[in-house]
């Protein structure tokens, strides 16, 4: 009941199961609410990858924690692999739980998203922020009954994908709102900006009289002041169309989207959608606590596969070759019957902390060994033949330049490290 009641229209994406005893179960939809299995109360930290965050806090009476968590989740969705949309995928969550002064942990979560997307160099991005209290206030002053808040949120959240007229038609035709109420909502949800917009809405004669909206706008103003101190407001937009369909959010919500670059020649990226999202969920932990004790929480989830899809397309477009191994050097031999020499040399390199590799054949040709290096992106080859064994040296070859030089065997590891610095 907890699981199905917290995702709004997205509940249809939950994988429902029924075990042989007739118990209703579901695959884990995200890392915050849902649970993949029944768990003992005697829960150790090593089981975090199997346990949703809110349930873990409640079961272990934890009231203050900061953590990250990477694990698989499942969505009964139509896959679109070119856009990084899958039925089974990894999420990376970062959450801060505890009773703190307003907007300080929320600002830190946004700073983390900004830092991740900047460091990954995925291109230009924008982090949209809103507040569920502001949205609820907007719905209230526009005459929307509270029973329709959740479904209206889900429809408004489509504004980044479809034009306003389509959203309005869905609200009227499918959700049962009057055209006049939809038009009143449209005057608000198409607004976006920064501190100036927040100040404007604080003076709005209708919203300023709504308790929830006033609280949300006050916190949003405070949030932007902190984000200004962090120096990241250039990538932040206060966007009233951001709704996020998950019903467990109670305050600030946010979503990071990549912006298509002109002349990027990467048309597929247009449809990738958001790469991160999150918000504040102060009421969720109390639902799992026998005494209903609340623990305020705020967190963000990064879509790892979506980011991989973008990076893969970028590499494909640039013609770069991606290294799939950290191997620093391949130990090779140019003649037959030298397997023992290869094994002895690779053992010396391993003992010296060098990431070395060799082909698992007794007598591979030198050409095959060099081709393997090129295909795998291994930068160096340590060649040991009969002459090198006699002279007490190893021939070190640079795969890119094909330059070869004889190195005394005892200094080989140091020379490899020096070249790779």
C-alpha positions as a Python dict, from the first residue, in 0.01 Angstrom:
ca = {
    (1, 'X'): (0, 0, 0),
    (2, 'X'): (287, 236, 81),
    (3, 'X'): (456, 162, -249),
    (4, 'X'): (150, 199, -472),
    (5, 'X'): (35, 519, -304),
    (6, 'X'): (349, 722, -352),
    (7, 'X'): (411, 744, -727),
    (8, 'X'): (95, 905, -869),
    (9, 'X'): (45, 817, -1237),
    (10, 'X'): (390, 652, -1236),
    (11, 'X'): (253, 365, -1025),
    (12, 'X'): (169, 187, -1350),
    (13, 'X'): (545, 148, -1407),
    (14, 'X'): (591, -67, -1095),
    (15, 'X'): (664, -436, -1157),
    (16, 'X'): (405, -618, -946),
    (17, 'X'): (466, -980, -845),
    (18, 'X'): (282, -1243, -646),
    (19, 'X'): (465, -1517, -461),
    (20, 'X'): (344, -1875, -426),
    (21, 'X'): (182, -1797, -94),
    (22, 'X'): (-29, -1524, -249),
    (23, 'X'): (160, -1231, -96),
    (24, 'X'): (167, -918, -312),
    (25, 'X'): (522, -804, -384),
    (26, 'X'): (696, -567, -626),
    (27, 'X'): (1042, -514, -770),
    (28, 'X'): (1225, -211, -633),
    (29, 'X'): (1106, 100, -821),
    (30, 'X'): (1362, 335, -666),
    (31, 'X'): (1612, 351, -379),
    (32, 'X'): (1404, 576, -155),
    (33, 'X'): (1064, 413, -96),
    (34, 'X'): (1032, 66, -239),
    (35, 'X'): (1172, -259, -107),
    (36, 'X'): (1290, -562, -302),
    (37, 'X'): (1253, -814, -23),
    (38, 'X'): (1139, -866, 335),
    (39, 'X'): (1410, -775, 583),
    (40, 'X'): (1493, -867, 941),
    (41, 'X'): (1484, -593, 1203),
    (42, 'X'): (1843, -688, 1282),
    (43, 'X'): (1979, -514, 976),
    (44, 'X'): (2349, -460, 916),
    (45, 'X'): (2507, -183, 715),
    (46, 'X'): (2626, -438, 460),
    (47, 'X'): (2266, -482, 343),
    (48, 'X'): (2221, -122, 229),
    (49, 'X'): (2220, -219, -136),
    (50, 'X'): (1904, -423, -71),
    (51, 'X'): (1717, -176, 148),
    (52, 'X'): (1538, 147, 58),
    (53, 'X'): (1664, 448, 247),
    (54, 'X'): (1344, 553, 426),
    (55, 'X'): (1273, 203, 560),
    (56, 'X'): (1634, 167, 675),
    (57, 'X'): (1616, 490, 879),
    (58, 'X'): (1287, 392, 1042),
    (59, 'X'): (1388, 35, 1128),
    (60, 'X'): (1716, 142, 1283),
    (61, 'X'): (1588, 461, 1452),
    (62, 'X'): (1844, 675, 1269),
    (63, 'X'): (1766, 1047, 1278),
    (64, 'X'): (2080, 1198, 1126),
    (65, 'X'): (2282, 1061, 835),
    (66, 'X'): (2437, 1156, 502),
    (67, 'X'): (2489, 876, 249),
    (68, 'X'): (2519, 773, -114),
    (69, 'X'): (2384, 449, -262),
    (70, 'X'): (2420, 283, -603),
    (71, 'X'): (2192, -10, -694),
    (72, 'X'): (1954, -149, -955),
    (73, 'X'): (1589, -49, -988),
    (74, 'X'): (1312, -168, -1223),
    (75, 'X'): (1045, 9, -1431),
    (76, 'X'): (771, -151, -1638),
    (77, 'X'): (830, 97, -1917),
    (78, 'X'): (878, 98, -2293),
    (79, 'X'): (1256, 76, -2338),
    (80, 'X'): (1436, 325, -2560),
    (81, 'X'): (1801, 226, -2542),
    (82, 'X'): (1925, 513, -2760),
    (83, 'X'): (1781, 752, -2501),
    (84, 'X'): (1910, 562, -2200),
    (85, 'X'): (1563, 439, -2101),
    (86, 'X'): (1559, 81, -1969),
    (87, 'X'): (1346, -155, -1763),
    (88, 'X'): (1641, -252, -1543),
    (89, 'X'): (1899, 12, -1463),
    (90, 'X'): (2125, 161, -1197),
    (91, 'X'): (2052, 469, -992),
    (92, 'X'): (2299, 663, -782),
    (93, 'X'): (2133, 836, -486),
    (94, 'X'): (2267, 1096, -247),
    (95, 'X'): (2056, 1182, 60),
    (96, 'X'): (2082, 1397, 372),
    (97, 'X'): (1853, 1309, 664),
    (98, 'X'): (1811, 1507, 985),
    (99, 'X'): (1656, 1811, 1147),
    (100, 'X'): (1853, 2108, 1010),
    (101, 'X'): (1790, 2474, 940),
    (102, 'X'): (1590, 2531, 620),
    (103, 'X'): (1746, 2493, 276),
    (104, 'X'): (2108, 2428, 382),
    (105, 'X'): (2112, 2053, 293),
    (106, 'X'): (1884, 2123, -7),
    (107, 'X'): (2141, 2370, -143),
    (108, 'X'): (2419, 2116, -90),
    (109, 'X'): (2230, 1853, -292),
    (110, 'X'): (2199, 2098, -581),
    (111, 'X'): (2568, 2183, -548),
    (112, 'X'): (2650, 1811, -578),
    (113, 'X'): (2439, 1775, -894),
    (114, 'X'): (2610, 2082, -1041),
    (115, 'X'): (2952, 1941, -952),
    (116, 'X'): (2881, 1597, -1103),
    (117, 'X'): (2743, 1729, -1431),
    (118, 'X'): (3026, 1983, -1461),
    (119, 'X'): (3299, 1726, -1395),
    (120, 'X'): (3152, 1474, -1641),
    (121, 'X'): (3167, 1742, -1913),
    (122, 'X'): (2840, 1631, -2069),
    (123, 'X'): (2778, 1973, -2222),
    (124, 'X'): (2552, 2256, -2116),
    (125, 'X'): (2289, 2169, -1856),
    (126, 'X'): (2015, 2331, -1651),
    (127, 'X'): (1887, 2238, -1307),
    (128, 'X'): (1518, 2321, -1269),
    (129, 'X'): (1384, 2378, -918),
    (130, 'X'): (1033, 2419, -779),
    (131, 'X'): (845, 2340, -458),
    (132, 'X'): (544, 2113, -415),
    (133, 'X'): (397, 2364, -169),
    (134, 'X'): (410, 2636, -435),
    (135, 'X'): (241, 2403, -684),
    (136, 'X'): (-28, 2307, -435),
    (137, 'X'): (-82, 2676, -362),
    (138, 'X'): (-116, 2749, -733),
    (139, 'X'): (-370, 2467, -770),
    (140, 'X'): (-567, 2596, -471),
    (141, 'X'): (-590, 2957, -592),
    (142, 'X'): (-685, 2832, -940),
    (143, 'X'): (-980, 2641, -796),
    (144, 'X'): (-848, 2284, -837),
    (145, 'X'): (-993, 2038, -582),
    (146, 'X'): (-730, 1877, -358),
    (147, 'X'): (-832, 1532, -482),
    (148, 'X'): (-697, 1624, -826),
    (149, 'X'): (-360, 1769, -713),
    (150, 'X'): (-158, 1451, -781),
    (151, 'X'): (-300, 1379, -1127),
    (152, 'X'): (-268, 1748, -1223),
    (153, 'X'): (99, 1737, -1115),
    (154, 'X'): (164, 1441, -1344),
    (155, 'X'): (13, 1625, -1639),
    (156, 'X'): (197, 1951, -1578),
    (157, 'X'): (525, 1758, -1555),
    (158, 'X'): (491, 1686, -1929),
    (159, 'X'): (538, 2053, -2020),
    (160, 'X'): (907, 1997, -2097),
    (161, 'X'): (808, 1743, -2365),
    (162, 'X'): (482, 1871, -2516),
    (163, 'X'): (333, 2220, -2578),
    (164, 'X'): (96, 2388, -2335),
    (165, 'X'): (-211, 2324, -2553),
    (166, 'X'): (-155, 1948, -2531),
    (167, 'X'): (-112, 1969, -2153),
    (168, 'X'): (-429, 2178, -2124),
    (169, 'X'): (-625, 1933, -2337),
    (170, 'X'): (-516, 1644, -2113),
    (171, 'X'): (-613, 1834, -1796),
    (172, 'X'): (-957, 1913, -1936),
    (173, 'X'): (-1026, 1599, -2140),
    (174, 'X'): (-870, 1330, -1918),
    (175, 'X'): (-835, 1483, -1571),
    (176, 'X'): (-1173, 1659, -1564),
    (177, 'X'): (-1061, 2017, -1498),
    (178, 'X'): (-1260, 2308, -1634),
    (179, 'X'): (-1103, 2503, -1923),
    (180, 'X'): (-1108, 2817, -1706),
    (181, 'X'): (-916, 2645, -1424),
    (182, 'X'): (-665, 2506, -1675),
    (183, 'X'): (-610, 2853, -1821),
    (184, 'X'): (-552, 2996, -1472),
    (185, 'X'): (-292, 2723, -1404),
    (186, 'X'): (-128, 2800, -1739),
    (187, 'X'): (-63, 3160, -1633),
    (188, 'X'): (161, 3029, -1354),
    (189, 'X'): (320, 2706, -1474),
    (190, 'X'): (470, 2863, -1786),
    (191, 'X'): (679, 3100, -1573),
    (192, 'X'): (1048, 3044, -1506),
    (193, 'X'): (1333, 3262, -1380),
    (194, 'X'): (1532, 3331, -1067),
    (195, 'X'): (1513, 3554, -760),
    (196, 'X'): (1323, 3818, -956),
    (197, 'X'): (1041, 3573, -1029),
    (198, 'X'): (1031, 3462, -664),
    (199, 'X'): (996, 3826, -552),
    (200, 'X'): (723, 3879, -814),
    (201, 'X'): (523, 3579, -691),
    (202, 'X'): (564, 3685, -327),
    (203, 'X'): (375, 4001, -427),
    (204, 'X'): (109, 3808, -621),
    (205, 'X'): (-229, 3905, -465),
    (206, 'X'): (-359, 3544, -479),
    (207, 'X'): (-49, 3339, -396),
    (208, 'X'): (56, 3570, -112),
    (209, 'X'): (-271, 3482, 65),
    (210, 'X'): (-208, 3108, 40),
    (211, 'X'): (-20, 2968, 340),
    (212, 'X'): (151, 2679, 155),
    (213, 'X'): (258, 2891, -142),
    (214, 'X'): (393, 3163, 86),
    (215, 'X'): (600, 2909, 283),
    (216, 'X'): (734, 2752, -36),
    (217, 'X'): (827, 3087, -192),
    (218, 'X'): (1001, 3197, 129),
    (219, 'X'): (1213, 2882, 130),
    (220, 'X'): (1280, 2916, -244),
    (221, 'X'): (1412, 3269, -188),
    (222, 'X'): (1640, 3140, 89),
    (223, 'X'): (1756, 2853, -134),
    (224, 'X'): (1855, 3093, -414),
    (225, 'X'): (2051, 3305, -165),
    (226, 'X'): (2255, 2996, -69),
    (227, 'X'): (2296, 2891, -432),
    (228, 'X'): (2428, 3240, -507),
    (229, 'X'): (2692, 3191, -236),
    (230, 'X'): (2783, 2857, -398),
    (231, 'X'): (2819, 3041, -730),
    (232, 'X'): (2592, 2809, -929),
    (233, 'X'): (2277, 3015, -997),
    (234, 'X'): (2380, 3047, -1363),
    (235, 'X'): (2274, 2684, -1408),
    (236, 'X'): (1962, 2700, -1188),
    (237, 'X'): (1611, 2793, -1303),
    (238, 'X'): (1305, 2837, -1081),
    (239, 'X'): (1052, 2665, -1308),
    (240, 'X'): (686, 2639, -1207),
    (241, 'X'): (621, 2368, -1467),
    (242, 'X'): (841, 2124, -1276),
    (243, 'X'): (608, 1892, -1087),
    (244, 'X'): (774, 1547, -1063),
    (245, 'X'): (505, 1280, -1042),
    (246, 'X'): (625, 1117, -718),
    (247, 'X'): (378, 1192, -443),
    (248, 'X'): (622, 1160, -154),
    (249, 'X'): (788, 1498, -217),
    (250, 'X'): (686, 1758, 41),
    (251, 'X'): (894, 2065, -46),
    (252, 'X'): (1171, 2157, -286),
    (253, 'X'): (1190, 1944, -602),
    (254, 'X'): (1455, 1958, -874),
    (255, 'X'): (1551, 1802, -1203),
    (256, 'X'): (1868, 1835, -1415),
    (257, 'X'): (1837, 1832, -1794),
    (258, 'X'): (2100, 1849, -2065),
    (259, 'X'): (2071, 2129, -2319),
    (260, 'X'): (2124, 2048, -2686),
    (261, 'X'): (2423, 2231, -2830),
    (262, 'X'): (2390, 2400, -3168),
    (263, 'X'): (2606, 2236, -3435),
    (264, 'X'): (2649, 1940, -3202),
    (265, 'X'): (2553, 1689, -3475),
    (266, 'X'): (2419, 1462, -3202),
    (267, 'X'): (2048, 1465, -3279),
    (268, 'X'): (1978, 1161, -3062),
    (269, 'X'): (2069, 1355, -2750),
    (270, 'X'): (1764, 1578, -2782),
    (271, 'X'): (1538, 1305, -2646),
    (272, 'X'): (1755, 1186, -2357),
    (273, 'X'): (1554, 1388, -2104),
    (274, 'X'): (1652, 1445, -1744),
    (275, 'X'): (1970, 1292, -1603),
    (276, 'X'): (1908, 1368, -1235),
    (277, 'X'): (1615, 1450, -1011),
    (278, 'X'): (1514, 1467, -650),
    (279, 'X'): (1368, 1676, -374),
    (280, 'X'): (1257, 1694, -13),
    (281, 'X'): (1051, 1411, 140),
    (282, 'X'): (994, 1490, 507),
    (283, 'X'): (699, 1255, 563),
    (284, 'X'): (829, 931, 419),
    (285, 'X'): (1035, 787, 706),
    (286, 'X'): (740, 825, 946),
    (287, 'X'): (532, 591, 730),
    (288, 'X'): (771, 306, 813),
    (289, 'X'): (813, 395, 1183),
    (290, 'X'): (575, 217, 1424),
    (291, 'X'): (537, 541, 1624),
    (292, 'X'): (519, 765, 1318),
    (293, 'X'): (838, 955, 1409),
    (294, 'X'): (937, 1183, 1123),
    (295, 'X'): (1289, 1237, 992),
    (296, 'X'): (1324, 1525, 742),
    (297, 'X'): (1511, 1413, 427),
    (298, 'X'): (1630, 1559, 100),
    (299, 'X'): (1803, 1370, -179),
    (300, 'X'): (1891, 1339, -543),
    (301, 'X'): (1910, 1049, -788),
    (302, 'X'): (2150, 1036, -1084),
    (303, 'X'): (2054, 827, -1388),
    (304, 'X'): (2375, 639, -1462),
    (305, 'X'): (2260, 463, -1782),
    (306, 'X'): (2131, 787, -1930),
    (307, 'X'): (2468, 947, -1875),
    (308, 'X'): (2640, 642, -2028),
    (309, 'X'): (2415, 670, -2335),
    (310, 'X'): (2520, 1030, -2387),
    (311, 'X'): (2888, 952, -2341),
    (312, 'X'): (2869, 654, -2578),
    (313, 'X'): (2705, 864, -2849),
    (314, 'X'): (2962, 1138, -2800),
    (315, 'X'): (3250, 891, -2834),
    (316, 'X'): (3089, 737, -3141),
    (317, 'X'): (3047, 1077, -3305),
    (318, 'X'): (3407, 1177, -3234),
    (319, 'X'): (3559, 848, -3353),
    (320, 'X'): (3750, 807, -3024),
    (321, 'X'): (3846, 461, -2902),
    (322, 'X'): (3739, 385, -2548),
    (323, 'X'): (3975, 187, -2326),
    (324, 'X'): (3798, -103, -2158),
    (325, 'X'): (4098, -208, -1951),
    (326, 'X'): (4343, -43, -1714),
    (327, 'X'): (4630, -264, -1833),
    (328, 'X'): (4950, -60, -1854),
    (329, 'X'): (5174, -304, -2037),
    (330, 'X'): (5143, -627, -2233),
    (331, 'X'): (5422, -881, -2185),
    (332, 'X'): (5499, -1032, -2527),
    (333, 'X'): (5748, -1271, -2687),
    (334, 'X'): (5860, -1273, -3053),
    (335, 'X'): (5961, -1642, -3074),
    (336, 'X'): (5811, -1978, -2979),
    (337, 'X'): (5878, -2174, -2660),
    (338, 'X'): (5918, -1862, -2442),
    (339, 'X'): (5603, -1898, -2227),
    (340, 'X'): (5814, -1950, -1913),
    (341, 'X'): (6000, -1623, -1984),
    (342, 'X'): (5670, -1437, -2018),
    (343, 'X'): (5532, -1586, -1697),
    (344, 'X'): (5844, -1496, -1501),
    (345, 'X'): (5853, -1136, -1631),
    (346, 'X'): (5482, -1072, -1577),
    (347, 'X'): (5513, -1203, -1221),
    (348, 'X'): (5795, -952, -1156),
    (349, 'X'): (5580, -669, -1293),
    (350, 'X'): (5277, -772, -1087),
    (351, 'X'): (5491, -785, -773),
    (352, 'X'): (5609, -431, -855),
    (353, 'X'): (5247, -308, -875),
    (354, 'X'): (5238, -278, -1255),
    (355, 'X'): (4908, -363, -1427),
    (356, 'X'): (5041, -615, -1676),
    (357, 'X'): (4873, -865, -1904),
    (358, 'X'): (4967, -1139, -2151),
    (359, 'X'): (4786, -1355, -2402),
    (360, 'X'): (4678, -1698, -2277),
    (361, 'X'): (4847, -1886, -2559),
    (362, 'X'): (5176, -2074, -2549),
    (363, 'X'): (5312, -1939, -2876),
    (364, 'X'): (5117, -1637, -3006),
    (365, 'X'): (5265, -1447, -3299),
    (366, 'X'): (5414, -1108, -3222),
    (367, 'X'): (5172, -951, -3471),
    (368, 'X'): (4869, -1086, -3281),
    (369, 'X'): (5011, -955, -2954),
    (370, 'X'): (5069, -607, -3099),
    (371, 'X'): (4724, -602, -3261),
    (372, 'X'): (4570, -691, -2925),
    (373, 'X'): (4742, -389, -2767),
    (374, 'X'): (4607, -158, -3035),
    (375, 'X'): (4252, -291, -3009),
    (376, 'X'): (4250, -269, -2627),
    (377, 'X'): (4432, 63, -2603),
    (378, 'X'): (4724, -80, -2402),
    (379, 'X'): (4998, 185, -2426),
    (380, 'X'): (5316, -23, -2379),
    (381, 'X'): (5454, -366, -2475),
    (382, 'X'): (5735, -537, -2286),
    (383, 'X'): (5899, -772, -2541),
    (384, 'X'): (6133, -1044, -2418),
    (385, 'X'): (6302, -1270, -2673),
    (386, 'X'): (6610, -1490, -2677),
    (387, 'X'): (6843, -1194, -2739),
    (388, 'X'): (6686, -988, -2456),
    (389, 'X'): (6720, -1283, -2218),
    (390, 'X'): (7086, -1314, -2311),
    (391, 'X'): (7152, -939, -2267),
    (392, 'X'): (6951, -902, -1942),
    (393, 'X'): (6722, -637, -2094),
    (394, 'X'): (6359, -601, -2200),
    (395, 'X'): (6253, -424, -2519),
    (396, 'X'): (5989, -163, -2427),
    (397, 'X'): (5768, -60, -2719),
    (398, 'X'): (5541, 244, -2733),
    (399, 'X'): (5228, 119, -2910),
    (400, 'X'): (5127, 461, -3047),
    (401, 'X'): (5466, 570, -3186),
    (402, 'X'): (5607, 216, -3239),
    (403, 'X'): (5934, 337, -3086),
    (404, 'X'): (6136, 62, -2913),
    (405, 'X'): (6415, 91, -2658),
    (406, 'X'): (6610, -166, -2453),
    (407, 'X'): (6564, -124, -2076),
    (408, 'X'): (6768, -309, -1809),
    (409, 'X'): (6535, -569, -1661),
    (410, 'X'): (6576, -448, -1303),
    (411, 'X'): (6467, -94, -1405),
    (412, 'X'): (6168, -194, -1620),
    (413, 'X'): (5896, -123, -1363),
    (414, 'X'): (6035, 224, -1287),
    (415, 'X'): (6058, 306, -1659),
    (416, 'X'): (5696, 198, -1716),
    (417, 'X'): (5579, 416, -1426),
    (418, 'X'): (5783, 711, -1555),
    (419, 'X'): (5634, 687, -1904),
    (420, 'X'): (5279, 666, -1777),
    (421, 'X'): (5301, 965, -1542),
}
